mmCIF file of C-alpha atoms in Angstrom:
data_model
loop_
_atom_site.group_PDB
_atom_site.id
_atom_site.type_symbol
_atom_site.label_atom_id
_atom_site.label_comp_id
_atom_site.label_asym_id
_atom_site.label_seq_id
_atom_site.Cartn_x
_atom_site.Cartn_y
_atom_site.Cartn_z
ATOM 1 C CA MET A 18 -64.213 71.660 -40.467
ATOM 2 C CA LYS A 19 -61.213 70.426 -41.905
ATOM 3 C CA LEU A 20 -61.306 68.220 -39.110
ATOM 4 C CA LEU A 21 -65.067 66.358 -40.361
ATOM 5 C CA VAL A 22 -63.832 66.516 -43.315
ATOM 6 C CA ARG A 23 -60.897 64.411 -42.636
ATOM 7 C CA VAL A 24 -63.079 62.520 -40.792
ATOM 8 C CA LEU A 25 -65.350 61.905 -43.894
ATOM 9 C CA MET A 26 -61.659 61.562 -45.546
ATOM 10 C CA LEU A 27 -60.688 58.505 -43.432
ATOM 11 C CA PRO A 28 -62.354 55.606 -45.952
ATOM 12 C CA ALA A 29 -60.327 56.858 -48.962
ATOM 13 C CA GLN A 30 -57.656 57.872 -47.709
ATOM 14 C CA ALA A 31 -56.904 54.908 -45.299
ATOM 15 C CA PRO A 32 -59.104 51.942 -47.341
ATOM 16 C CA MET A 33 -57.787 48.642 -43.443
ATOM 17 C CA LEU A 34 -60.376 50.793 -42.076
ATOM 18 C CA PRO A 35 -63.267 50.306 -44.378
ATOM 19 C CA VAL A 36 -61.529 46.389 -44.894
ATOM 20 C CA LEU A 37 -61.336 46.687 -40.852
ATOM 21 C CA LEU A 38 -65.194 46.298 -40.739
ATOM 22 C CA LEU A 39 -66.016 44.409 -43.440
ATOM 23 C CA VAL A 40 -63.545 41.656 -41.291
ATOM 24 C CA SER A 41 -65.326 42.397 -38.488
ATOM 25 C CA ILE A 42 -68.927 41.818 -40.278
ATOM 26 C CA LEU A 43 -67.975 38.983 -41.669
ATOM 27 C CA MET A 44 -67.092 36.637 -38.844
ATOM 28 C CA GLY A 45 -70.830 38.320 -36.966
ATOM 29 C CA MET A 46 -72.579 36.310 -39.940
ATOM 30 C CA HIS A 47 -69.695 34.004 -39.114
ATOM 31 C CA LEU A 48 -69.903 33.916 -34.614
ATOM 32 C CA SER A 49 -74.259 33.717 -35.624
ATOM 33 C CA LEU A 50 -73.884 30.899 -38.230
ATOM 34 C CA SER A 51 -72.053 28.767 -35.657
ATOM 35 C CA LEU A 52 -74.717 29.457 -32.366
ATOM 36 C CA GLU A 53 -76.910 27.433 -32.129
ATOM 37 C CA GLN A 54 -80.477 28.865 -32.892
ATOM 38 C CA VAL A 55 -83.832 27.009 -31.472
ATOM 39 C CA ASP A 56 -87.338 28.271 -33.287
ATOM 40 C CA GLY A 57 -85.244 30.615 -35.417
ATOM 41 C CA ARG A 58 -84.235 32.510 -31.553
ATOM 42 C CA LEU A 59 -81.214 32.318 -29.662
ATOM 43 C CA THR A 60 -80.424 29.386 -26.365
ATOM 44 C CA ALA A 61 -80.033 31.730 -23.777
ATOM 45 C CA GLN A 62 -76.697 29.410 -23.488
ATOM 46 C CA ALA A 63 -75.470 30.996 -27.023
ATOM 47 C CA GLU A 64 -76.662 34.768 -25.673
ATOM 48 C CA GLN A 65 -73.962 34.095 -23.008
ATOM 49 C CA HIS A 66 -71.395 32.836 -26.447
ATOM 50 C CA TRP A 67 -71.885 35.769 -28.640
ATOM 51 C CA SER A 68 -71.412 37.804 -25.597
ATOM 52 C CA ALA A 69 -68.081 36.289 -24.186
ATOM 53 C CA GLU A 70 -67.306 36.663 -28.396
ATOM 54 C CA CYS A 71 -68.340 40.133 -28.037
ATOM 55 C CA VAL A 72 -65.155 40.825 -25.002
ATOM 56 C CA GLN A 73 -63.110 38.524 -26.988
ATOM 57 C CA ALA A 74 -62.968 41.419 -29.624
ATOM 58 C CA LEU A 75 -63.194 44.592 -27.149
ATOM 59 C CA ALA A 76 -59.906 42.551 -25.459
ATOM 60 C CA VAL A 77 -58.456 42.108 -29.164
ATOM 61 C CA VAL A 78 -59.392 45.738 -30.072
ATOM 62 C CA ILE A 79 -57.136 47.058 -27.240
ATOM 63 C CA VAL A 80 -53.976 45.014 -27.150
ATOM 64 C CA CYS A 81 -53.738 45.571 -30.881
ATOM 65 C CA THR A 82 -54.446 49.652 -30.015
ATOM 66 C CA ILE A 83 -51.944 50.740 -26.901
ATOM 67 C CA PRO A 84 -49.788 47.498 -26.576
ATOM 68 C CA ASP A 85 -47.173 50.003 -25.024
ATOM 69 C CA LEU A 86 -48.799 51.068 -22.434
ATOM 70 C CA LEU A 87 -50.849 48.194 -22.021
ATOM 71 C CA LEU A 88 -47.267 46.589 -21.239
ATOM 72 C CA ARG A 89 -44.845 48.776 -19.702
ATOM 73 C CA ARG A 90 -47.899 49.355 -16.861
ATOM 74 C CA LEU A 91 -48.381 45.210 -17.564
ATOM 75 C CA SER A 92 -44.343 44.634 -16.451
ATOM 76 C CA TRP A 93 -44.451 47.235 -13.570
ATOM 77 C CA MET A 94 -46.719 45.216 -11.841
ATOM 78 C CA ILE A 95 -44.429 42.374 -12.227
ATOM 79 C CA THR A 96 -41.502 43.923 -11.480
ATOM 80 C CA THR A 97 -42.763 44.919 -7.620
ATOM 81 C CA SER A 98 -44.348 42.287 -6.333
ATOM 82 C CA PRO A 99 -42.873 38.337 -7.761
ATOM 83 C CA GLY A 100 -46.412 37.225 -7.108
ATOM 84 C CA LEU A 101 -48.081 39.069 -9.381
ATOM 85 C CA SER A 102 -45.319 37.718 -11.278
ATOM 86 C CA LEU A 103 -46.456 34.209 -11.302
ATOM 87 C CA VAL A 104 -49.683 35.400 -11.725
ATOM 88 C CA VAL A 105 -49.545 37.205 -14.593
ATOM 89 C CA ALA A 106 -47.131 34.024 -16.082
ATOM 90 C CA LEU A 107 -50.138 31.935 -14.718
ATOM 91 C CA LEU A 108 -53.139 33.450 -15.803
ATOM 92 C CA SER A 109 -51.204 34.013 -20.290
ATOM 93 C CA VAL A 110 -49.729 29.839 -19.769
ATOM 94 C CA THR A 111 -53.959 29.225 -19.057
ATOM 95 C CA ILE A 112 -55.121 31.815 -21.311
ATOM 96 C CA VAL A 113 -52.502 31.286 -24.143
ATOM 97 C CA GLY A 114 -53.418 26.583 -23.802
ATOM 98 C CA LEU A 115 -57.056 27.651 -24.317
ATOM 99 C CA TYR A 116 -57.046 28.500 -27.618
ATOM 100 C CA LEU A 117 -54.905 25.939 -28.025
ATOM 101 C CA MET A 118 -56.544 23.298 -27.663
ATOM 102 C CA ASN A 119 -59.976 25.395 -29.297
ATOM 103 C CA ILE A 120 -57.561 26.273 -32.637
ATOM 104 C CA ARG A 121 -60.189 28.034 -34.211
ATOM 105 C CA GLU A 122 -61.093 30.445 -31.293
ATOM 106 C CA LEU A 123 -57.192 30.966 -32.311
ATOM 107 C CA ALA A 124 -57.912 31.715 -35.740
ATOM 108 C CA ASN A 125 -60.729 34.143 -35.592
ATOM 109 C CA VAL A 126 -58.419 35.830 -32.500
ATOM 110 C CA LEU A 127 -55.902 36.403 -35.315
ATOM 111 C CA VAL A 128 -57.564 37.086 -38.042
ATOM 112 C CA LEU A 129 -59.011 39.977 -36.335
ATOM 113 C CA GLY A 130 -56.014 41.144 -34.334
ATOM 114 C CA SER A 131 -54.527 41.376 -37.886
ATOM 115 C CA ALA A 132 -56.867 43.600 -39.506
ATOM 116 C CA VAL A 133 -57.318 45.709 -36.252
ATOM 117 C CA LEU A 134 -52.916 46.145 -36.691
ATOM 118 C CA LEU A 135 -53.489 47.461 -40.463
ATOM 119 C CA ALA A 136 -56.150 49.337 -39.796
ATOM 120 C CA ARG A 137 -53.994 51.040 -36.903
ATOM 121 C CA LEU A 138 -51.161 51.160 -40.037
ATOM 122 C CA ASP A 139 -53.452 53.006 -42.254
ATOM 123 C CA LEU A 140 -54.117 55.533 -39.608
ATOM 124 C CA VAL A 141 -50.446 55.704 -39.059
ATOM 125 C CA ARG A 142 -49.107 55.614 -41.959
ATOM 126 C CA ILE A 143 -51.571 59.362 -43.500
ATOM 127 C CA ARG A 144 -50.080 61.072 -40.274
ATOM 128 C CA MET A 145 -53.380 60.745 -38.056
ATOM 129 C CA LEU A 146 -52.498 60.522 -34.619
ATOM 130 C CA PRO A 147 -55.201 60.519 -32.082
ATOM 131 C CA PRO A 148 -53.776 59.800 -28.394
ATOM 132 C CA PRO A 149 -54.304 55.863 -28.020
ATOM 133 C CA LEU A 150 -57.757 56.054 -26.333
ATOM 134 C CA VAL A 151 -59.273 57.709 -28.831
ATOM 135 C CA VAL A 152 -58.227 55.453 -31.372
ATOM 136 C CA ALA A 153 -59.500 51.641 -29.549
ATOM 137 C CA LEU A 154 -62.480 53.491 -28.691
ATOM 138 C CA SER A 155 -63.201 54.709 -31.938
ATOM 139 C CA LEU A 156 -61.666 50.632 -33.568
ATOM 140 C CA GLY A 157 -63.657 49.076 -30.925
ATOM 141 C CA VAL A 158 -66.502 50.335 -32.258
ATOM 142 C CA ILE A 159 -66.408 49.805 -35.714
ATOM 143 C CA VAL A 160 -65.285 46.201 -35.155
ATOM 144 C CA LEU A 161 -68.153 45.793 -32.567
ATOM 145 C CA GLY A 162 -70.340 48.190 -35.149
ATOM 146 C CA GLY A 163 -69.475 45.282 -37.195
ATOM 147 C CA LEU A 164 -69.707 42.115 -35.548
ATOM 148 C CA LEU A 165 -74.158 43.711 -34.661
ATOM 149 C CA LEU A 166 -74.330 44.008 -38.033
ATOM 150 C CA GLY A 167 -73.169 40.431 -39.168
ATOM 151 C CA ARG A 168 -75.090 39.537 -36.210
ATOM 152 C CA HIS A 169 -78.132 40.997 -37.541
ATOM 153 C CA LEU A 170 -78.086 40.201 -41.022
ATOM 154 C CA ILE A 171 -78.044 36.619 -40.512
ATOM 155 C CA LEU A 172 -80.302 36.952 -37.367
ATOM 156 C CA PRO A 173 -83.340 39.516 -38.502
ATOM 157 C CA GLY A 174 -85.418 41.230 -35.300
#
């Protein structure tokens, strides 16, 4: 009962959680407006782009929520194998290069990452420290729910 009351009071205690939801709703609306439409319906390419944007949003949430665990495991794998370190370096340079070629996508990632980090910082401030995977899952649900809500506000049906 005490946990339920604490969870219900989260938006008042951690105001960055509703801000994260608002940012993801606005991002969902922005992405839906930029997708190609034919007769009010999305094309197959636009659906694939939407799926890629959702995967990108989840990746941002995971990287921003559990960076210590992620970086510790990644650095352990890199130190054990020189070949793997080369693959990781090439992959990271390629991904950063692709984002720099399309600055609009980089801006979306930076805005979402900042909102997730602020929400996580707000949870730390109120001393609500669940395990990192629980935080990643809950913030992922908030972000994906906001993206879908923003999409359905623009594209009803």
